[in-house]
Structure formats: C-alpha cells, structure tokens
Amino acid sequence: MPRNIEPIHARRAAQLKALAQVRNTLPAPDRAMVAELVDVPVENMQDWQLELVDSLASAYLCEVA
C-alpha cells in the first residue's frame, strides 16, 4: 500500500520507528522528544504528538517510495 493512503497511525508508527533507529544522530532536544514518544503507543497519542512525529520525520527522514 502506498504510504500516502496508509492509516495515519500506521504511518506515524513507521515514522517513529525510523526516528528511533536514528535518534542518536539527532540534536539533543529532538533526541529527547523521540525518546519520550517511543514509550507511548501510537494508538494512544494525542493529535499534537502525532503532528510532532510527522514534523520530526519531515526534518530528519527521507521517504523512499
């Protein structure tokens, strides 16, 4: 399934997993945010947390189709 039509929670979970894999390369404040978000189940995240994951992913990850 192309990424642009995946359910939002599945997409954010994939982004968060990728961010967790590279978190040691992130600046300290962003590394701390990723570390906090990893412990929260994506299904239980609030909208602002989902947006934060998307913002961090946009800043630090390249999407491969």
mmCIF file of N, CA and C in Angstrom:
data_model
loop_
_atom_site.group_PDB
_atom_site.id
_atom_site.type_symbol
_atom_site.label_atom_id
_atom_site.label_comp_id
_atom_site.label_asym_id
_atom_site.label_seq_id
_atom_site.Cartn_x
_atom_site.Cartn_y
_atom_site.Cartn_z
ATOM 1 N N MET A 1 0.853 -1.173 0.000
ATOM 2 C CA MET A 1 0.000 0.000 0.000
ATOM 3 C C MET A 1 0.904 1.243 0.000
ATOM 4 N N PRO A 2 0.672 2.162 -0.931
ATOM 5 C CA PRO A 2 1.479 3.384 -0.935
ATOM 6 C C PRO A 2 1.339 4.150 0.376
ATOM 7 N N ARG A 3 2.407 4.778 0.799
ATOM 8 C CA ARG A 3 2.424 5.475 2.082
ATOM 9 C C ARG A 3 1.352 6.550 2.195
ATOM 10 N N ASN A 4 1.004 7.204 1.096
ATOM 11 C CA ASN A 4 0.062 8.312 1.191
ATOM 12 C C ASN A 4 -1.375 7.879 1.450
ATOM 13 N N ILE A 5 -1.682 6.570 1.382
ATOM 14 C CA ILE A 5 -3.036 6.132 1.689
ATOM 15 C C ILE A 5 -3.077 5.182 2.888
ATOM 16 N N GLU A 6 -1.977 5.055 3.590
ATOM 17 C CA GLU A 6 -1.958 4.255 4.814
ATOM 18 C C GLU A 6 -2.731 4.976 5.912
ATOM 19 N N PRO A 7 -3.295 4.220 6.848
ATOM 20 C CA PRO A 7 -3.931 4.865 8.003
ATOM 21 C C PRO A 7 -2.899 5.709 8.759
ATOM 22 N N ILE A 8 -3.333 6.821 9.323
ATOM 23 C CA ILE A 8 -2.425 7.769 9.984
ATOM 24 C C ILE A 8 -1.606 7.111 11.092
ATOM 25 N N HIS A 9 -2.233 6.237 11.869
ATOM 26 C CA HIS A 9 -1.499 5.617 12.969
ATOM 27 C C HIS A 9 -0.410 4.672 12.465
ATOM 28 N N ALA A 10 -0.672 3.985 11.382
ATOM 29 C CA ALA A 10 0.337 3.093 10.808
ATOM 30 C C ALA A 10 1.510 3.902 10.262
ATOM 31 N N ARG A 11 1.205 5.007 9.618
ATOM 32 C CA ARG A 11 2.259 5.875 9.063
ATOM 33 C C ARG A 11 3.108 6.478 10.179
ATOM 34 N N ARG A 12 2.452 6.996 11.228
ATOM 35 C CA ARG A 12 3.196 7.599 12.332
ATOM 36 C C ARG A 12 4.034 6.558 13.076
ATOM 37 N N ALA A 13 3.506 5.337 13.203
ATOM 38 C CA ALA A 13 4.264 4.269 13.856
ATOM 39 C C ALA A 13 5.529 3.954 13.063
ATOM 40 N N ALA A 14 5.417 3.904 11.746
ATOM 41 C CA ALA A 14 6.586 3.646 10.898
ATOM 42 C C ALA A 14 7.592 4.788 11.002
ATOM 43 N N GLN A 15 7.093 6.022 11.005
ATOM 44 C CA GLN A 15 7.987 7.173 11.133
ATOM 45 C C GLN A 15 8.689 7.167 12.484
ATOM 46 N N LEU A 16 7.950 6.867 13.532
ATOM 47 C CA LEU A 16 8.525 6.857 14.871
ATOM 48 C C LEU A 16 9.573 5.747 15.003
ATOM 49 N N LYS A 17 9.320 4.614 14.414
ATOM 50 C CA LYS A 17 10.291 3.515 14.435
ATOM 51 C C LYS A 17 11.579 3.941 13.728
ATOM 52 N N ALA A 18 11.439 4.591 12.592
ATOM 53 C CA ALA A 18 12.615 5.061 11.856
ATOM 54 C C ALA A 18 13.360 6.134 12.645
ATOM 55 N N LEU A 19 12.628 7.039 13.275
ATOM 56 C CA LEU A 19 13.266 8.066 14.099
ATOM 57 C C LEU A 19 14.010 7.445 15.274
ATOM 58 N N ALA A 20 13.430 6.419 15.871
ATOM 59 C CA ALA A 20 14.089 5.746 16.996
ATOM 60 C C ALA A 20 15.403 5.105 16.560
ATOM 61 N N GLN A 21 15.452 4.626 15.333
ATOM 62 C CA GLN A 21 16.660 3.993 14.830
ATOM 63 C C GLN A 21 17.798 4.988 14.614
ATOM 64 N N VAL A 22 17.453 6.244 14.357
ATOM 65 C CA VAL A 22 18.499 7.252 14.094
ATOM 66 C C VAL A 22 18.582 8.302 15.197
ATOM 67 N N ARG A 23 17.902 8.074 16.314
ATOM 68 C CA ARG A 23 17.800 9.124 17.331
ATOM 69 C C ARG A 23 19.145 9.596 17.869
ATOM 70 N N ASN A 24 20.155 8.745 17.884
ATOM 71 C CA ASN A 24 21.465 9.167 18.387
ATOM 72 C C ASN A 24 22.143 10.185 17.485
ATOM 73 N N THR A 25 21.648 10.351 16.282
ATOM 74 C CA THR A 25 22.213 11.335 15.366
ATOM 75 C C THR A 25 21.462 12.667 15.423
ATOM 76 N N LEU A 26 20.383 12.715 16.173
ATOM 77 C CA LEU A 26 19.558 13.929 16.250
ATOM 78 C C LEU A 26 20.116 14.896 17.289
ATOM 79 N N PRO A 27 19.807 16.186 17.141
ATOM 80 C CA PRO A 27 20.172 17.154 18.181
ATOM 81 C C PRO A 27 19.510 16.763 19.510
ATOM 82 N N ALA A 28 20.132 17.123 20.602
ATOM 83 C CA ALA A 28 19.684 16.703 21.942
ATOM 84 C C ALA A 28 18.194 16.947 22.213
ATOM 85 N N PRO A 29 17.655 18.128 21.933
ATOM 86 C CA PRO A 29 16.223 18.336 22.233
ATOM 87 C C PRO A 29 15.311 17.391 21.441
ATOM 88 N N ASP A 30 15.630 17.180 20.169
ATOM 89 C CA ASP A 30 14.816 16.299 19.348
ATOM 90 C C ASP A 30 15.013 14.839 19.747
ATOM 91 N N ARG A 31 16.225 14.488 20.141
ATOM 92 C CA ARG A 31 16.505 13.133 20.626
ATOM 93 C C ARG A 31 15.665 12.836 21.865
ATOM 94 N N ALA A 32 15.544 13.809 22.753
ATOM 95 C CA ALA A 32 14.742 13.643 23.968
ATOM 96 C C ALA A 32 13.261 13.474 23.626
ATOM 97 N N MET A 33 12.763 14.233 22.647
ATOM 98 C CA MET A 33 11.356 14.106 22.251
ATOM 99 C C MET A 33 11.081 12.728 21.671
ATOM 100 N N VAL A 34 11.983 12.248 20.828
ATOM 101 C CA VAL A 34 11.806 10.921 20.241
ATOM 102 C C VAL A 34 11.826 9.862 21.336
ATOM 103 N N ALA A 35 12.746 9.998 22.287
ATOM 104 C CA ALA A 35 12.828 9.027 23.384
ATOM 105 C C ALA A 35 11.526 8.981 24.191
ATOM 106 N N GLU A 36 10.903 10.132 24.408
ATOM 107 C CA GLU A 36 9.635 10.168 25.131
ATOM 108 C C GLU A 36 8.498 9.561 24.314
ATOM 109 N N LEU A 37 8.471 9.858 23.024
ATOM 110 C CA LEU A 37 7.381 9.393 22.174
ATOM 111 C C LEU A 37 7.432 7.889 21.932
ATOM 112 N N VAL A 38 8.619 7.312 21.941
ATOM 113 C CA VAL A 38 8.760 5.876 21.689
ATOM 114 C C VAL A 38 8.001 5.055 22.724
ATOM 115 N N ASP A 39 7.892 5.569 23.936
ATOM 116 C CA ASP A 39 7.219 4.834 25.014
ATOM 117 C C ASP A 39 5.697 4.927 24.970
ATOM 118 N N VAL A 40 5.159 5.780 24.108
ATOM 119 C CA VAL A 40 3.704 5.973 24.023
ATOM 120 C C VAL A 40 3.167 5.159 22.841
ATOM 121 N N PRO A 41 2.191 4.288 23.072
ATOM 122 C CA PRO A 41 1.585 3.567 21.938
ATOM 123 C C PRO A 41 0.968 4.575 20.957
ATOM 124 N N VAL A 42 1.228 4.396 19.689
ATOM 125 C CA VAL A 42 0.764 5.353 18.678
ATOM 126 C C VAL A 42 -0.756 5.507 18.725
ATOM 127 N N GLU A 43 -1.464 4.426 19.023
ATOM 128 C CA GLU A 43 -2.924 4.491 19.075
ATOM 129 C C GLU A 43 -3.418 5.413 20.197
ATOM 130 N N ASN A 44 -2.584 5.621 21.216
ATOM 131 C CA ASN A 44 -2.970 6.457 22.353
ATOM 132 C C ASN A 44 -2.425 7.879 22.266
ATOM 133 N N MET A 45 -1.719 8.194 21.201
ATOM 134 C CA MET A 45 -1.139 9.538 21.074
ATOM 135 C C MET A 45 -2.215 10.572 20.808
ATOM 136 N N GLN A 46 -1.975 11.747 21.352
ATOM 137 C CA GLN A 46 -2.861 12.874 21.088
ATOM 138 C C GLN A 46 -2.470 13.471 19.741
ATOM 139 N N ASP A 47 -3.341 14.311 19.203
ATOM 140 C CA ASP A 47 -3.092 14.899 17.888
ATOM 141 C C ASP A 47 -1.769 15.646 17.830
ATOM 142 N N TRP A 48 -1.436 16.385 18.886
ATOM 143 C CA TRP A 48 -0.199 17.165 18.859
ATOM 144 C C TRP A 48 1.024 16.240 18.832
ATOM 145 N N GLN A 49 0.914 15.075 19.441
ATOM 146 C CA GLN A 49 2.030 14.121 19.413
ATOM 147 C C GLN A 49 2.178 13.507 18.022
ATOM 148 N N LEU A 50 1.063 13.209 17.376
ATOM 149 C CA LEU A 50 1.112 12.696 16.009
ATOM 150 C C LEU A 50 1.728 13.730 15.073
ATOM 151 N N GLU A 51 1.365 14.991 15.264
ATOM 152 C CA GLU A 51 1.935 16.067 14.450
ATOM 153 C C GLU A 51 3.425 16.235 14.727
ATOM 154 N N LEU A 52 3.820 16.061 15.974
ATOM 155 C CA LEU A 52 5.231 16.158 16.334
ATOM 156 C C LEU A 52 6.043 15.063 15.650
ATOM 157 N N VAL A 53 5.521 13.855 15.640
ATOM 158 C CA VAL A 53 6.200 12.755 14.948
ATOM 159 C C VAL A 53 6.352 13.098 13.469
ATOM 160 N N ASP A 54 5.283 13.616 12.859
ATOM 161 C CA ASP A 54 5.339 13.986 11.453
ATOM 162 C C ASP A 54 6.359 15.095 11.207
ATOM 163 N N SER A 55 6.401 16.079 12.081
ATOM 164 C CA SER A 55 7.357 17.184 11.928
ATOM 165 C C SER A 55 8.802 16.697 12.045
ATOM 166 N N LEU A 56 9.051 15.854 13.035
ATOM 167 C CA LEU A 56 10.405 15.312 13.208
ATOM 168 C C LEU A 56 10.796 14.443 12.018
ATOM 169 N N ALA A 57 9.856 13.640 11.543
ATOM 170 C CA ALA A 57 10.138 12.788 10.385
ATOM 171 C C ALA A 57 10.428 13.636 9.152
ATOM 172 N N SER A 58 9.678 14.703 8.974
ATOM 173 C CA SER A 58 9.904 15.584 7.818
ATOM 174 C C SER A 58 11.276 16.241 7.884
ATOM 175 N N ALA A 59 11.710 16.543 9.092
ATOM 176 C CA ALA A 59 13.000 17.221 9.252
ATOM 177 C C ALA A 59 14.193 16.278 9.103
ATOM 178 N N TYR A 60 14.043 15.028 9.527
ATOM 179 C CA TYR A 60 15.216 14.160 9.621
ATOM 180 C C TYR A 60 15.181 12.903 8.773
ATOM 181 N N LEU A 61 14.065 12.577 8.155
ATOM 182 C CA LEU A 61 13.978 11.350 7.372
ATOM 183 C C LEU A 61 13.683 11.648 5.917
ATOM 184 N N CYS A 62 14.183 10.810 5.035
ATOM 185 C CA CYS A 62 13.828 10.863 3.621
ATOM 186 C C CYS A 62 12.916 9.686 3.343
ATOM 187 N N GLU A 63 11.793 9.953 2.710
ATOM 188 C CA GLU A 63 10.839 8.876 2.413
ATOM 189 C C GLU A 63 11.250 8.194 1.125
ATOM 190 N N VAL A 64 11.265 6.882 1.163
ATOM 191 C CA VAL A 64 11.596 6.092 -0.014
ATOM 192 C C VAL A 64 10.332 5.418 -0.502
ATOM 193 N N ALA A 65 10.018 5.621 -1.746
ATOM 194 C CA ALA A 65 8.779 5.039 -2.308
ATOM 195 C C ALA A 65 8.983 3.602 -2.703
#
